[in-house]
DNA sequence: ATTTACCCTTGAGGCGGATCAAAGCGCCCC
DNA sequence: GGGGCGCTTTGATCCGCCTCAAGGGTAAAT
């Protein structure tokens, strides 16, 4: 099954720019969209598939920044170059536009507003991520992560497009701890895993309480 | 000594709006500038003193978001209300403007650009914070924190306007661990603390290597 | 259907940071 | 200058997560 969310009906200047100027590219599983420290002169929008951003420290530790689903914009970065790399988690279709082209197309006013909006969404996620990493134990982190996925994909059964290692690197844990916590949550009948890459929430209240 | 940095010579629309429309307020030590979940309809600029943002979870754990020094803008939030509260760490002078007033004054174009710029700075800090919390041990976190302060205040001796508890809540550690790490770094002659609220870097290389 | 390879799970043990407790230390107030 | 209070440091112990090490599962390739 592919995750294809409907795009908002009222399109922002940025969305319109994607529609009209966007180059559509296909990126194979585990291929890079852009590398860490590449110049950040483009915007990207996921059409299908899931994208992961990540950053490697000098000594090889990896931190996953976030996951982007169909309809979501990524590649917004505060500085002139990418502090996080972007890779296709699954095979992806992605639209790309040069920042300068977007400006020329829509004029600075509308574009700035749209970019600001997208940046805000990004900031909100970063704030949430800081809360997750700063003051939460492993159980709570994993619970929070599952909650987040479930909210983005409000179906009865939720897909996990990422493997355990990606979850771990997002949550600042090891793969073993993630696995143990999942087993634990399942043991308590809070969630159920019909397969490793798919789950179902059985006790929303309990999960919410943990994710707090 | 008060930390008063020179403001940039080329003023952005936001800076100009602060200069012309800003209401100057004084906030006493430990007083709130705005509360968590307050409506976010104003921008703030620190004139003197240091401001801290923080968020309390339901069960009482505190995460410090960031510290803001003279010249820095805060109160930018992704959503309609503040997810983090802001408090004066020291006695502060702060300029405040309504967002709507800024818009009316400078027109949306310039303002959006300036806000976008400020938001980018904010995002960069959040990314750094995520890296700090996600994949670093206590030593590295503390080292990174000291490095950050030293870069903002590039004098021989750096002031610590915040207490150990604030450092701990920023770093996702306990006050005891922070204290131990400081003692440790001092023991290795990487830094020196002439007093609890003031330090000096003796081995930049070593500290940088840790902060990586 | 069988093989193989990769990912995920499970187990045992160690370590880093939290917790609990008490003793400095600086600072303000008298 | 003395006393008291809050912050910081230090110590001892505990617990949670990491590390190391095997064992499963699962899914694709043959």
mmCIF file of N, CA, C and O in Angstrom, chain A residues 163-212:
data_model
loop_
_atom_site.group_PDB
_atom_site.id
_atom_site.type_symbol
_atom_site.label_atom_id
_atom_site.label_comp_id
_atom_site.label_asym_id
_atom_site.label_seq_id
_atom_site.Cartn_x
_atom_site.Cartn_y
_atom_site.Cartn_z
ATOM 1 N N UNK A 163 12.583 1.237 9.521
ATOM 2 C CA UNK A 163 13.008 0.108 10.330
ATOM 3 C C UNK A 163 13.313 0.522 11.753
ATOM 4 O O UNK A 163 13.259 1.706 12.111
ATOM 5 N N UNK A 164 13.666 -0.431 12.573
ATOM 6 C CA UNK A 164 13.942 -0.162 13.985
ATOM 7 C C UNK A 164 15.147 0.765 14.178
ATOM 8 O O UNK A 164 15.193 1.579 15.088
ATOM 9 N N UNK A 165 16.135 0.618 13.318
ATOM 10 C CA UNK A 165 17.326 1.454 13.460
ATOM 11 C C UNK A 165 16.989 2.933 13.236
ATOM 12 O O UNK A 165 17.505 3.801 13.938
ATOM 13 N N UNK A 166 16.116 3.203 12.281
ATOM 14 C CA UNK A 166 15.713 4.587 12.034
ATOM 15 C C UNK A 166 14.927 5.149 13.209
ATOM 16 O O UNK A 166 15.095 6.307 13.597
ATOM 17 N N UNK A 167 14.063 4.329 13.761
ATOM 18 C CA UNK A 167 13.311 4.762 14.936
ATOM 19 C C UNK A 167 14.287 5.099 16.063
ATOM 20 O O UNK A 167 14.190 6.153 16.703
ATOM 21 N N UNK A 168 15.230 4.188 16.267
ATOM 22 C CA UNK A 168 16.204 4.374 17.340
ATOM 23 C C UNK A 168 16.989 5.676 17.145
ATOM 24 O O UNK A 168 17.164 6.446 18.091
ATOM 25 N N UNK A 169 17.419 5.922 15.928
ATOM 26 C CA UNK A 169 18.228 7.111 15.673
ATOM 27 C C UNK A 169 17.411 8.395 15.750
ATOM 28 O O UNK A 169 17.949 9.473 15.965
ATOM 29 N N UNK A 170 16.125 8.273 15.554
ATOM 30 C CA UNK A 170 15.263 9.432 15.755
ATOM 31 C C UNK A 170 15.049 9.679 17.250
ATOM 32 O O UNK A 170 15.045 10.812 17.709
ATOM 33 N N UNK A 171 14.915 8.606 17.989
ATOM 34 C CA UNK A 171 14.561 8.699 19.403
ATOM 35 C C UNK A 171 15.759 8.835 20.337
ATOM 36 O O UNK A 171 15.600 9.011 21.536
ATOM 37 N N UNK A 172 16.956 8.750 19.774
ATOM 38 C CA UNK A 172 18.142 8.820 20.623
ATOM 39 C C UNK A 172 18.293 7.586 21.500
ATOM 40 O O UNK A 172 18.740 7.666 22.647
ATOM 41 N N UNK A 173 17.912 6.428 20.963
ATOM 42 C CA UNK A 173 18.016 5.172 21.704
ATOM 43 C C UNK A 173 18.776 4.166 20.849
ATOM 44 O O UNK A 173 19.158 4.460 19.724
ATOM 45 N N UNK A 174 18.974 2.965 21.374
ATOM 46 C CA UNK A 174 19.541 1.906 20.560
ATOM 47 C C UNK A 174 18.399 1.053 20.005
ATOM 48 O O UNK A 174 17.289 1.055 20.539
ATOM 49 N N UNK A 175 18.722 0.334 18.987
ATOM 50 C CA UNK A 175 17.747 -0.540 18.337
ATOM 51 C C UNK A 175 17.206 -1.584 19.314
ATOM 52 O O UNK A 175 16.012 -1.893 19.320
ATOM 53 N N UNK A 176 18.061 -2.078 20.177
ATOM 54 C CA UNK A 176 17.618 -3.082 21.152
ATOM 55 C C UNK A 176 16.594 -2.509 22.126
ATOM 56 O O UNK A 176 15.587 -3.155 22.433
ATOM 57 N N UNK A 177 16.849 -1.312 22.595
ATOM 58 C CA UNK A 177 15.917 -0.691 23.533
ATOM 59 C C UNK A 177 14.572 -0.436 22.869
ATOM 60 O O UNK A 177 13.521 -0.685 23.461
ATOM 61 N N UNK A 178 14.599 0.049 21.645
ATOM 62 C CA UNK A 178 13.356 0.270 20.917
ATOM 63 C C UNK A 178 12.576 -1.034 20.821
ATOM 64 O O UNK A 178 11.377 -1.083 21.120
ATOM 65 N N UNK A 179 13.273 -2.068 20.435
ATOM 66 C CA UNK A 179 12.625 -3.367 20.287
ATOM 67 C C UNK A 179 12.004 -3.820 21.609
ATOM 68 O O UNK A 179 10.853 -4.269 21.653
ATOM 69 N N UNK A 180 12.758 -3.679 22.667
ATOM 70 C CA UNK A 180 12.253 -4.093 23.992
ATOM 71 C C UNK A 180 11.021 -3.304 24.382
ATOM 72 O O UNK A 180 10.046 -3.860 24.916
ATOM 73 N N UNK A 181 11.033 -2.015 24.136
ATOM 74 C CA UNK A 181 9.889 -1.180 24.510
ATOM 75 C C UNK A 181 8.655 -1.562 23.694
ATOM 76 O O UNK A 181 7.539 -1.588 24.214
ATOM 77 N N UNK A 182 8.865 -1.863 22.437
ATOM 78 C CA UNK A 182 7.740 -2.280 21.603
ATOM 79 C C UNK A 182 7.147 -3.580 22.131
ATOM 80 O O UNK A 182 5.925 -3.726 22.251
ATOM 81 N N UNK A 183 8.016 -4.495 22.473
ATOM 82 C CA UNK A 183 7.558 -5.766 23.032
ATOM 83 C C UNK A 183 6.775 -5.521 24.319
ATOM 84 O O UNK A 183 5.728 -6.123 24.567
ATOM 85 N N UNK A 184 7.293 -4.617 25.123
ATOM 86 C CA UNK A 184 6.671 -4.293 26.397
ATOM 87 C C UNK A 184 5.269 -3.700 26.195
ATOM 88 O O UNK A 184 4.303 -4.150 26.827
ATOM 89 N N UNK A 185 5.184 -2.713 25.303
ATOM 90 C CA UNK A 185 3.892 -2.070 25.043
ATOM 91 C C UNK A 185 2.890 -3.074 24.479
ATOM 92 O O UNK A 185 1.690 -2.996 24.766
ATOM 93 N N UNK A 186 3.423 -3.994 23.716
ATOM 94 C CA UNK A 186 2.564 -5.019 23.169
ATOM 95 C C UNK A 186 2.120 -5.979 24.269
ATOM 96 O O UNK A 186 0.966 -6.383 24.318
ATOM 97 N N UNK A 187 3.050 -6.304 25.159
ATOM 98 C CA UNK A 187 2.744 -7.173 26.286
ATOM 99 C C UNK A 187 1.662 -6.612 27.175
ATOM 100 O O UNK A 187 0.858 -7.349 27.747
ATOM 101 N N UNK A 188 1.630 -5.295 27.270
ATOM 102 C CA UNK A 188 0.613 -4.635 28.090
ATOM 103 C C UNK A 188 -0.665 -4.376 27.299
ATOM 104 O O UNK A 188 -1.551 -3.650 27.757
ATOM 105 N N UNK A 189 -0.701 -4.874 26.107
ATOM 106 C CA UNK A 189 -1.888 -4.756 25.240
ATOM 107 C C UNK A 189 -2.235 -3.301 24.921
ATOM 108 O O UNK A 189 -3.390 -2.953 24.693
ATOM 109 N N UNK A 190 -1.230 -2.452 24.926
ATOM 110 C CA UNK A 190 -1.472 -1.045 24.559
ATOM 111 C C UNK A 190 -1.450 -0.906 23.042
ATOM 112 O O UNK A 190 -2.220 -0.166 22.450
ATOM 113 N N UNK A 191 -0.534 -1.628 22.412
ATOM 114 C CA UNK A 191 -0.516 -1.681 20.953
ATOM 115 C C UNK A 191 -0.409 -3.148 20.518
ATOM 116 O O UNK A 191 -0.051 -4.008 21.324
ATOM 117 N N UNK A 192 -0.691 -3.379 19.265
ATOM 118 C CA UNK A 192 -0.533 -4.721 18.697
ATOM 119 C C UNK A 192 0.234 -4.615 17.389
ATOM 120 O O UNK A 192 0.017 -3.684 16.613
ATOM 121 N N UNK A 193 1.150 -5.561 17.175
ATOM 122 C CA UNK A 193 1.915 -5.595 15.937
ATOM 123 C C UNK A 193 1.604 -6.859 15.148
ATOM 124 O O UNK A 193 2.202 -7.896 15.400
ATOM 125 N N UNK A 194 0.696 -6.730 14.195
ATOM 126 C CA UNK A 194 0.413 -7.883 13.336
ATOM 127 C C UNK A 194 1.646 -8.266 12.515
ATOM 128 O O UNK A 194 1.822 -9.430 12.177
ATOM 129 N N UNK A 195 2.479 -7.304 12.206
ATOM 130 C CA UNK A 195 3.772 -7.593 11.587
ATOM 131 C C UNK A 195 4.757 -6.537 12.094
ATOM 132 O O UNK A 195 4.365 -5.586 12.761
ATOM 133 N N UNK A 196 6.033 -6.705 11.797
ATOM 134 C CA UNK A 196 7.025 -5.759 12.318
ATOM 135 C C UNK A 196 6.816 -4.343 11.788
ATOM 136 O O UNK A 196 7.207 -3.384 12.422
ATOM 137 N N UNK A 197 6.216 -4.231 10.623
ATOM 138 C CA UNK A 197 6.085 -2.924 9.996
ATOM 139 C C UNK A 197 4.670 -2.359 10.010
ATOM 140 O O UNK A 197 4.327 -1.512 9.187
ATOM 141 N N UNK A 198 3.884 -2.803 10.951
ATOM 142 C CA UNK A 198 2.491 -2.378 10.977
ATOM 143 C C UNK A 198 1.969 -2.558 12.395
ATOM 144 O O UNK A 198 2.236 -3.583 13.018
ATOM 145 N N UNK A 199 1.255 -1.557 12.883
ATOM 146 C CA UNK A 199 0.713 -1.708 14.238
ATOM 147 C C UNK A 199 -0.678 -1.110 14.353
ATOM 148 O O UNK A 199 -1.164 -0.412 13.444
ATOM 149 N N UNK A 200 -1.230 -1.344 15.498
ATOM 150 C CA UNK A 200 -2.597 -0.939 15.767
ATOM 151 C C UNK A 200 -2.672 -0.534 17.239
ATOM 152 O O UNK A 200 -2.165 -1.253 18.101
ATOM 153 N N UNK A 201 -3.303 0.587 17.511
ATOM 154 C CA UNK A 201 -3.383 1.051 18.896
ATOM 155 C C UNK A 201 -4.625 0.475 19.573
ATOM 156 O O UNK A 201 -5.740 0.666 19.098
ATOM 157 N N UNK A 202 -4.395 -0.203 20.674
ATOM 158 C CA UNK A 202 -5.513 -0.838 21.376
ATOM 159 C C UNK A 202 -5.978 -0.014 22.566
ATOM 160 O O UNK A 202 -7.128 -0.080 22.957
ATOM 161 N N UNK A 203 -5.075 0.722 23.162
ATOM 162 C CA UNK A 203 -5.456 1.577 24.305
ATOM 163 C C UNK A 203 -4.939 2.995 24.085
ATOM 164 O O UNK A 203 -3.831 3.349 24.544
ATOM 165 N N UNK A 204 -5.725 3.797 23.406
ATOM 166 C CA UNK A 204 -5.330 5.175 23.125
ATOM 167 C C UNK A 204 -5.004 5.943 24.391
ATOM 168 O O UNK A 204 -4.039 6.686 24.448
ATOM 169 N N UNK A 205 -5.852 5.771 25.378
ATOM 170 C CA UNK A 205 -5.653 6.511 26.624
ATOM 171 C C UNK A 205 -4.292 6.231 27.232
ATOM 172 O O UNK A 205 -3.546 7.147 27.566
ATOM 173 N N UNK A 206 -3.967 4.957 27.329
ATOM 174 C CA UNK A 206 -2.699 4.555 27.934
ATOM 175 C C UNK A 206 -1.522 5.090 27.130
ATOM 176 O O UNK A 206 -0.533 5.583 27.684
ATOM 177 N N UNK A 207 -1.628 5.015 25.823
ATOM 178 C CA UNK A 207 -0.544 5.482 24.966
ATOM 179 C C UNK A 207 -0.376 6.992 25.080
ATOM 180 O O UNK A 207 0.746 7.515 25.189
ATOM 181 N N UNK A 208 -1.502 7.686 25.096
ATOM 182 C CA UNK A 208 -1.473 9.142 25.235
ATOM 183 C C UNK A 208 -0.833 9.546 26.557
ATOM 184 O O UNK A 208 -0.029 10.463 26.614
ATOM 185 N N UNK A 209 -1.210 8.842 27.603
ATOM 186 C CA UNK A 209 -0.680 9.140 28.927
ATOM 187 C C UNK A 209 0.840 8.985 28.940
ATOM 188 O O UNK A 209 1.560 9.794 29.522
ATOM 189 N N UNK A 210 1.326 7.968 28.281
ATOM 190 C CA UNK A 210 2.769 7.734 28.205
ATOM 191 C C UNK A 210 3.458 8.811 27.376
ATOM 192 O O UNK A 210 4.531 9.304 27.733
ATOM 193 N N UNK A 211 2.826 9.160 26.264
ATOM 194 C CA UNK A 211 3.435 10.092 25.325
ATOM 195 C C UNK A 211 3.497 11.503 25.891
ATOM 196 O O UNK A 211 4.349 12.291 25.484
ATOM 197 N N UNK A 212 2.590 11.790 26.813
ATOM 198 C CA UNK A 212 2.498 13.132 27.414
ATOM 199 C C UNK A 212 3.823 13.831 27.352
ATOM 200 O O UNK A 212 4.083 14.845 27.801
#
